[in-house]
């Protein structure tokens, strides 16, 4: 496997809703998604690919973040796609 590179947002027509794929610029590997919240207009979710779960959502609670299997409170709070991409970067699995 190649070296981890900077992540890039790429428009992803395969998503059910509008959003972006988070792609490793060095390897071209898909490592997550940045998805507009369906609950909070103008907010975003960050989803990270996971080796056993398929993908997991980044949940922010207070000053910490963790990964959860389903969308829930705290997963739709990123102010813009770049903030959600930064969360994918912090929690990427590969």
mmCIF file of N, CA and C in Angstrom:
data_model
loop_
_atom_site.group_PDB
_atom_site.id
_atom_site.type_symbol
_atom_site.label_atom_id
_atom_site.label_comp_id
_atom_site.label_asym_id
_atom_site.label_seq_id
_atom_site.Cartn_x
_atom_site.Cartn_y
_atom_site.Cartn_z
ATOM 1 N N UNK A 1 0.849 -1.173 0.000
ATOM 2 C CA UNK A 1 0.000 0.000 0.000
ATOM 3 C C UNK A 1 0.892 1.233 0.000
ATOM 4 N N UNK A 2 0.442 2.278 -0.668
ATOM 5 C CA UNK A 2 1.214 3.502 -0.784
ATOM 6 C C UNK A 2 1.198 4.336 0.480
ATOM 7 N N UNK A 3 2.018 5.364 0.468
ATOM 8 C CA UNK A 3 2.121 6.300 1.576
ATOM 9 C C UNK A 3 0.852 7.139 1.672
ATOM 10 N N UNK A 4 0.440 7.472 2.902
ATOM 11 C CA UNK A 4 -0.728 8.328 3.087
ATOM 12 C C UNK A 4 -0.442 9.706 2.525
ATOM 13 N N UNK A 5 -1.396 10.215 1.759
ATOM 14 C CA UNK A 5 -1.263 11.549 1.197
ATOM 15 C C UNK A 5 -2.319 12.483 1.747
ATOM 16 N N UNK A 6 -2.268 13.710 1.279
ATOM 17 C CA UNK A 6 -3.285 14.686 1.643
ATOM 18 C C UNK A 6 -4.619 14.254 1.066
ATOM 19 N N UNK A 7 -5.675 14.534 1.786
ATOM 20 C CA UNK A 7 -7.001 14.186 1.299
ATOM 21 C C UNK A 7 -7.551 15.283 0.396
ATOM 22 N N UNK A 8 -8.301 14.842 -0.601
ATOM 23 C CA UNK A 8 -8.925 15.755 -1.538
ATOM 24 C C UNK A 8 -10.421 15.490 -1.563
ATOM 25 N N UNK A 9 -11.201 16.557 -1.675
ATOM 26 C CA UNK A 9 -12.648 16.418 -1.856
ATOM 27 C C UNK A 9 -12.926 16.271 -3.343
ATOM 28 N N UNK A 10 -13.656 15.232 -3.698
ATOM 29 C CA UNK A 10 -14.005 14.980 -5.092
ATOM 30 C C UNK A 10 -15.514 14.801 -5.153
ATOM 31 N N UNK A 11 -16.173 15.532 -6.061
ATOM 32 C CA UNK A 11 -17.617 15.368 -6.204
ATOM 33 C C UNK A 11 -17.917 13.908 -6.495
ATOM 34 N N UNK A 12 -18.917 13.377 -5.811
ATOM 35 C CA UNK A 12 -19.215 11.956 -5.919
ATOM 36 C C UNK A 12 -20.649 11.766 -6.376
ATOM 37 N N UNK A 13 -20.822 11.476 -7.637
ATOM 38 C CA UNK A 13 -22.161 11.281 -8.192
ATOM 39 C C UNK A 13 -22.789 9.975 -7.726
ATOM 40 N N UNK A 14 -22.001 9.064 -7.142
ATOM 41 C CA UNK A 14 -22.527 7.785 -6.695
ATOM 42 C C UNK A 14 -23.245 7.877 -5.350
ATOM 43 N N UNK A 15 -23.078 8.967 -4.626
ATOM 44 C CA UNK A 15 -23.759 9.119 -3.342
ATOM 45 C C UNK A 15 -25.249 9.326 -3.586
ATOM 46 N N UNK A 16 -26.055 8.836 -2.693
ATOM 47 C CA UNK A 16 -27.505 9.010 -2.801
ATOM 48 C C UNK A 16 -27.849 10.497 -2.710
ATOM 49 N N UNK A 17 -27.232 11.204 -1.807
ATOM 50 C CA UNK A 17 -27.445 12.642 -1.692
ATOM 51 C C UNK A 17 -26.198 13.352 -2.205
ATOM 52 N N UNK A 18 -26.287 14.659 -2.300
ATOM 53 C CA UNK A 18 -25.115 15.411 -2.716
ATOM 54 C C UNK A 18 -24.017 15.221 -1.682
ATOM 55 N N UNK A 19 -22.807 15.289 -2.123
ATOM 56 C CA UNK A 19 -21.702 15.152 -1.199
ATOM 57 C C UNK A 19 -20.401 14.969 -1.940
ATOM 58 N N UNK A 20 -19.380 14.643 -1.190
ATOM 59 C CA UNK A 20 -18.041 14.503 -1.739
ATOM 60 C C UNK A 20 -17.404 13.216 -1.231
ATOM 61 N N UNK A 21 -16.541 12.657 -2.042
ATOM 62 C CA UNK A 21 -15.694 11.564 -1.607
ATOM 63 C C UNK A 21 -14.404 12.183 -1.077
ATOM 64 N N UNK A 22 -13.851 11.601 -0.020
ATOM 65 C CA UNK A 22 -12.544 11.998 0.492
ATOM 66 C C UNK A 22 -11.541 10.994 -0.069
ATOM 67 N N UNK A 23 -10.676 11.471 -0.942
ATOM 68 C CA UNK A 23 -9.747 10.618 -1.667
ATOM 69 C C UNK A 23 -8.320 10.931 -1.232
ATOM 70 N N UNK A 24 -7.527 9.884 -0.967
ATOM 71 C CA UNK A 24 -6.110 10.048 -0.661
ATOM 72 C C UNK A 24 -5.401 10.461 -1.947
ATOM 73 N N UNK A 25 -4.801 11.632 -1.953
ATOM 74 C CA UNK A 25 -4.162 12.162 -3.152
ATOM 75 C C UNK A 25 -2.957 11.357 -3.621
ATOM 76 N N UNK A 26 -2.301 10.630 -2.725
ATOM 77 C CA UNK A 26 -1.123 9.853 -3.105
ATOM 78 C C UNK A 26 -1.490 8.508 -3.712
ATOM 79 N N UNK A 27 -2.563 7.891 -3.215
ATOM 80 C CA UNK A 27 -2.903 6.537 -3.658
ATOM 81 C C UNK A 27 -4.173 6.474 -4.501
ATOM 82 N N UNK A 28 -4.978 7.533 -4.457
ATOM 83 C CA UNK A 28 -6.263 7.517 -5.150
ATOM 84 C C UNK A 28 -7.325 6.713 -4.415
ATOM 85 N N UNK A 29 -7.016 6.269 -3.202
ATOM 86 C CA UNK A 29 -7.927 5.429 -2.421
ATOM 87 C C UNK A 29 -9.021 6.273 -1.769
ATOM 88 N N UNK A 30 -10.271 5.753 -1.811
ATOM 89 C CA UNK A 30 -11.394 6.391 -1.132
ATOM 90 C C UNK A 30 -11.271 6.086 0.351
ATOM 91 N N UNK A 31 -11.228 7.114 1.203
ATOM 92 C CA UNK A 31 -11.064 6.902 2.644
ATOM 93 C C UNK A 31 -12.244 7.424 3.454
ATOM 94 N N UNK A 32 -13.200 8.076 2.801
ATOM 95 C CA UNK A 32 -14.355 8.575 3.524
ATOM 96 C C UNK A 32 -15.250 9.417 2.638
ATOM 97 N N UNK A 33 -16.265 9.996 3.273
ATOM 98 C CA UNK A 33 -17.215 10.849 2.557
ATOM 99 C C UNK A 33 -17.566 12.058 3.400
ATOM 100 N N UNK A 34 -17.906 13.127 2.723
ATOM 101 C CA UNK A 34 -18.397 14.352 3.345
ATOM 102 C C UNK A 34 -19.810 14.535 2.803
ATOM 103 N N UNK A 35 -20.786 14.484 3.708
ATOM 104 C CA UNK A 35 -22.193 14.390 3.314
ATOM 105 C C UNK A 35 -22.986 15.518 3.974
ATOM 106 N N UNK A 36 -23.821 16.224 3.205
ATOM 107 C CA UNK A 36 -24.647 17.252 3.839
ATOM 108 C C UNK A 36 -25.636 16.624 4.812
ATOM 109 N N UNK A 37 -25.847 17.278 5.935
ATOM 110 C CA UNK A 37 -26.793 16.787 6.932
ATOM 111 C C UNK A 37 -28.213 16.881 6.398
ATOM 112 N N UNK A 38 -28.987 15.834 6.630
ATOM 113 C CA UNK A 38 -30.406 15.877 6.280
ATOM 114 C C UNK A 38 -31.236 16.380 7.457
ATOM 115 N N UNK A 39 -30.602 16.640 8.590
ATOM 116 C CA UNK A 39 -31.283 17.081 9.799
ATOM 117 C C UNK A 39 -31.051 18.568 10.061
ATOM 118 N N UNK A 40 -29.828 19.012 9.846
ATOM 119 C CA UNK A 40 -29.466 20.400 10.128
ATOM 120 C C UNK A 40 -28.994 21.077 8.838
ATOM 121 N N UNK A 41 -29.849 21.873 8.225
ATOM 122 C CA UNK A 41 -29.461 22.552 6.980
ATOM 123 C C UNK A 41 -28.149 23.324 7.150
ATOM 124 N N UNK A 42 -27.328 23.265 6.149
ATOM 125 C CA UNK A 42 -26.022 23.927 6.057
ATOM 126 C C UNK A 42 -24.951 23.291 6.951
ATOM 127 N N UNK A 43 -25.226 22.167 7.567
ATOM 128 C CA UNK A 43 -24.219 21.431 8.342
ATOM 129 C C UNK A 43 -23.826 20.168 7.581
ATOM 130 N N UNK A 44 -22.709 19.571 7.971
ATOM 131 C CA UNK A 44 -22.141 18.436 7.240
ATOM 132 C C UNK A 44 -21.778 17.289 8.165
ATOM 133 N N UNK A 45 -21.772 16.077 7.606
ATOM 134 C CA UNK A 45 -21.331 14.865 8.300
ATOM 135 C C UNK A 45 -20.018 14.393 7.689
ATOM 136 N N UNK A 46 -19.228 13.703 8.499
ATOM 137 C CA UNK A 46 -17.998 13.080 8.035
ATOM 138 C C UNK A 46 -18.127 11.576 8.252
ATOM 139 N N UNK A 47 -17.920 10.805 7.199
ATOM 140 C CA UNK A 47 -17.957 9.340 7.287
ATOM 141 C C UNK A 47 -16.591 8.807 6.873
ATOM 142 N N UNK A 48 -16.106 7.821 7.607
ATOM 143 C CA UNK A 48 -14.785 7.252 7.374
ATOM 144 C C UNK A 48 -14.933 5.791 6.985
ATOM 145 N N UNK A 49 -14.214 5.366 5.955
ATOM 146 C CA UNK A 49 -14.237 3.943 5.624
ATOM 147 C C UNK A 49 -13.632 3.165 6.786
ATOM 148 N N UNK A 50 -14.179 1.985 7.038
ATOM 149 C CA UNK A 50 -13.740 1.170 8.179
ATOM 150 C C UNK A 50 -13.571 -0.264 7.691
ATOM 151 N N UNK A 51 -12.507 -0.938 8.106
ATOM 152 C CA UNK A 51 -12.222 -2.277 7.569
ATOM 153 C C UNK A 51 -13.269 -3.346 7.881
ATOM 154 N N UNK A 52 -14.011 -3.228 8.974
ATOM 155 C CA UNK A 52 -15.001 -4.250 9.309
ATOM 156 C C UNK A 52 -16.437 -3.742 9.262
ATOM 157 N N UNK A 53 -16.637 -2.436 9.399
ATOM 158 C CA UNK A 53 -17.986 -1.863 9.451
ATOM 159 C C UNK A 53 -18.437 -1.274 8.118
ATOM 160 N N UNK A 54 -17.562 -1.177 7.145
ATOM 161 C CA UNK A 54 -17.892 -0.513 5.883
ATOM 162 C C UNK A 54 -17.564 0.963 5.966
ATOM 163 N N UNK A 55 -18.318 1.680 6.784
ATOM 164 C CA UNK A 55 -17.979 3.065 7.105
ATOM 165 C C UNK A 55 -18.601 3.421 8.433
ATOM 166 N N UNK A 56 -18.042 4.451 9.079
ATOM 167 C CA UNK A 56 -18.545 4.936 10.356
ATOM 168 C C UNK A 56 -18.569 6.458 10.322
ATOM 169 N N UNK A 57 -19.447 7.040 11.126
ATOM 170 C CA UNK A 57 -19.582 8.486 11.183
ATOM 171 C C UNK A 57 -18.770 9.049 12.337
ATOM 172 N N UNK A 58 -18.190 10.230 12.124
ATOM 173 C CA UNK A 58 -17.477 10.935 13.187
ATOM 174 C C UNK A 58 -18.508 11.700 14.002
ATOM 175 N N UNK A 59 -18.503 11.439 15.316
ATOM 176 C CA UNK A 59 -19.424 12.139 16.232
ATOM 177 C C UNK A 59 -18.595 13.036 17.145
ATOM 178 N N UNK A 60 -18.959 14.294 17.188
ATOM 179 C CA UNK A 60 -18.290 15.248 18.065
ATOM 180 C C UNK A 60 -19.145 15.449 19.310
ATOM 181 N N UNK A 61 -18.543 15.225 20.463
ATOM 182 C CA UNK A 61 -19.229 15.462 21.737
ATOM 183 C C UNK A 61 -18.285 16.278 22.609
ATOM 184 N N UNK A 62 -18.654 17.517 22.832
ATOM 185 C CA UNK A 62 -17.777 18.393 23.601
ATOM 186 C C UNK A 62 -16.460 18.595 22.881
ATOM 187 N N UNK A 63 -15.368 18.310 23.561
ATOM 188 C CA UNK A 63 -14.043 18.515 22.967
ATOM 189 C C UNK A 63 -13.447 17.230 22.402
ATOM 190 N N UNK A 64 -14.229 16.142 22.351
ATOM 191 C CA UNK A 64 -13.678 14.900 21.804
ATOM 192 C C UNK A 64 -14.528 14.382 20.654
ATOM 193 N N UNK A 65 -13.939 13.483 19.893
ATOM 194 C CA UNK A 65 -14.622 12.861 18.768
ATOM 195 C C UNK A 65 -14.464 11.349 18.870
ATOM 196 N N UNK A 66 -15.477 10.633 18.380
ATOM 197 C CA UNK A 66 -15.379 9.184 18.289
ATOM 198 C C UNK A 66 -16.116 8.738 17.034
ATOM 199 N N UNK A 67 -16.045 7.463 16.730
ATOM 200 C CA UNK A 67 -16.709 6.908 15.558
ATOM 201 C C UNK A 67 -17.931 6.117 15.991
ATOM 202 N N UNK A 68 -19.031 6.305 15.271
ATOM 203 C CA UNK A 68 -20.272 5.594 15.554
ATOM 204 C C UNK A 68 -20.782 4.967 14.262
ATOM 205 N N UNK A 69 -21.542 3.896 14.397
ATOM 206 C CA UNK A 69 -22.012 3.158 13.229
ATOM 207 C C UNK A 69 -23.195 3.826 12.529
ATOM 208 N N UNK A 70 -23.950 4.652 13.255
ATOM 209 C CA UNK A 70 -25.156 5.256 12.686
ATOM 210 C C UNK A 70 -25.140 6.760 12.882
ATOM 211 N N UNK A 71 -25.891 7.464 12.036
ATOM 212 C CA UNK A 71 -26.023 8.904 12.248
ATOM 213 C C UNK A 71 -26.794 9.132 13.534
ATOM 214 N N UNK A 72 -26.350 10.098 14.306
ATOM 215 C CA UNK A 72 -27.000 10.440 15.563
ATOM 216 C C UNK A 72 -26.567 11.850 15.934
ATOM 217 N N UNK A 73 -27.071 12.352 17.054
ATOM 218 C CA UNK A 73 -26.683 13.690 17.503
ATOM 219 C C UNK A 73 -25.166 13.775 17.573
ATOM 220 N N UNK A 74 -24.632 14.853 17.056
ATOM 221 C CA UNK A 74 -23.187 15.056 17.062
ATOM 222 C C UNK A 74 -22.505 14.669 15.757
ATOM 223 N N UNK A 75 -23.218 13.952 14.878
ATOM 224 C CA UNK A 75 -22.602 13.579 13.606
ATOM 225 C C UNK A 75 -22.913 14.571 12.498
ATOM 226 N N UNK A 76 -23.768 15.556 12.759
ATOM 227 C CA UNK A 76 -24.168 16.487 11.714
ATOM 228 C C UNK A 76 -23.762 17.922 12.034
ATOM 229 N N UNK A 77 -22.680 18.100 12.765
ATOM 230 C CA UNK A 77 -22.343 19.419 13.288
ATOM 231 C C UNK A 77 -21.190 20.137 12.603
ATOM 232 N N UNK A 78 -20.630 19.577 11.542
ATOM 233 C CA UNK A 78 -19.502 20.250 10.910
ATOM 234 C C UNK A 78 -20.005 21.423 10.077
ATOM 235 N N UNK A 79 -19.363 22.578 10.220
ATOM 236 C CA UNK A 79 -19.855 23.824 9.632
ATOM 237 C C UNK A 79 -19.726 23.875 8.113
ATOM 238 N N UNK A 80 -18.757 23.166 7.551
ATOM 239 C CA UNK A 80 -18.567 23.195 6.105
ATOM 240 C C UNK A 80 -17.826 21.927 5.672
ATOM 241 N N UNK A 81 -17.770 21.673 4.371
ATOM 242 C CA UNK A 81 -17.118 20.445 3.894
ATOM 243 C C UNK A 81 -15.654 20.325 4.311
ATOM 244 N N UNK A 82 -14.938 21.431 4.403
ATOM 245 C CA UNK A 82 -13.517 21.369 4.795
ATOM 246 C C UNK A 82 -13.367 20.901 6.240
ATOM 247 N N UNK A 83 -14.249 21.344 7.131
ATOM 248 C CA UNK A 83 -14.193 20.883 8.527
ATOM 249 C C UNK A 83 -14.510 19.394 8.601
ATOM 250 N N UNK A 84 -15.485 18.943 7.822
ATOM 251 C CA UNK A 84 -15.809 17.513 7.798
ATOM 252 C C UNK A 84 -14.644 16.716 7.225
ATOM 253 N N UNK A 85 -13.975 17.245 6.193
ATOM 254 C CA UNK A 85 -12.811 16.575 5.625
ATOM 255 C C UNK A 85 -11.691 16.461 6.656
ATOM 256 N N UNK A 86 -11.500 17.494 7.466
ATOM 257 C CA UNK A 86 -10.488 17.444 8.520
ATOM 258 C C UNK A 86 -10.808 16.332 9.528
ATOM 259 N N UNK A 87 -12.102 16.127 9.815
ATOM 260 C CA UNK A 87 -12.505 15.037 10.711
ATOM 261 C C UNK A 87 -12.213 13.685 10.080
ATOM 262 N N UNK A 88 -12.462 13.547 8.774
ATOM 263 C CA UNK A 88 -12.112 12.301 8.076
ATOM 264 C C UNK A 88 -10.607 12.079 8.201
ATOM 265 N N UNK A 89 -9.811 13.120 8.005
ATOM 266 C CA UNK A 89 -8.362 13.014 8.094
ATOM 267 C C UNK A 89 -7.929 12.509 9.483
ATOM 268 N N UNK A 90 -8.552 13.036 10.530
ATOM 269 C CA UNK A 90 -8.184 12.643 11.900
ATOM 270 C C UNK A 90 -8.533 11.187 12.209
ATOM 271 N N UNK A 91 -9.556 10.658 11.538
ATOM 272 C CA UNK A 91 -10.061 9.331 11.897
ATOM 273 C C UNK A 91 -9.893 8.284 10.801
ATOM 274 N N UNK A 92 -9.192 8.611 9.737
ATOM 275 C CA UNK A 92 -9.049 7.658 8.632
ATOM 276 C C UNK A 92 -8.399 6.376 9.114
ATOM 277 N N UNK A 93 -8.840 5.281 8.545
ATOM 278 C CA UNK A 93 -8.419 3.949 8.984
ATOM 279 C C UNK A 93 -7.271 3.388 8.140
ATOM 280 N N UNK A 94 -7.045 3.941 6.963
ATOM 281 C CA UNK A 94 -5.993 3.389 6.115
ATOM 282 C C UNK A 94 -5.017 4.457 5.713
#
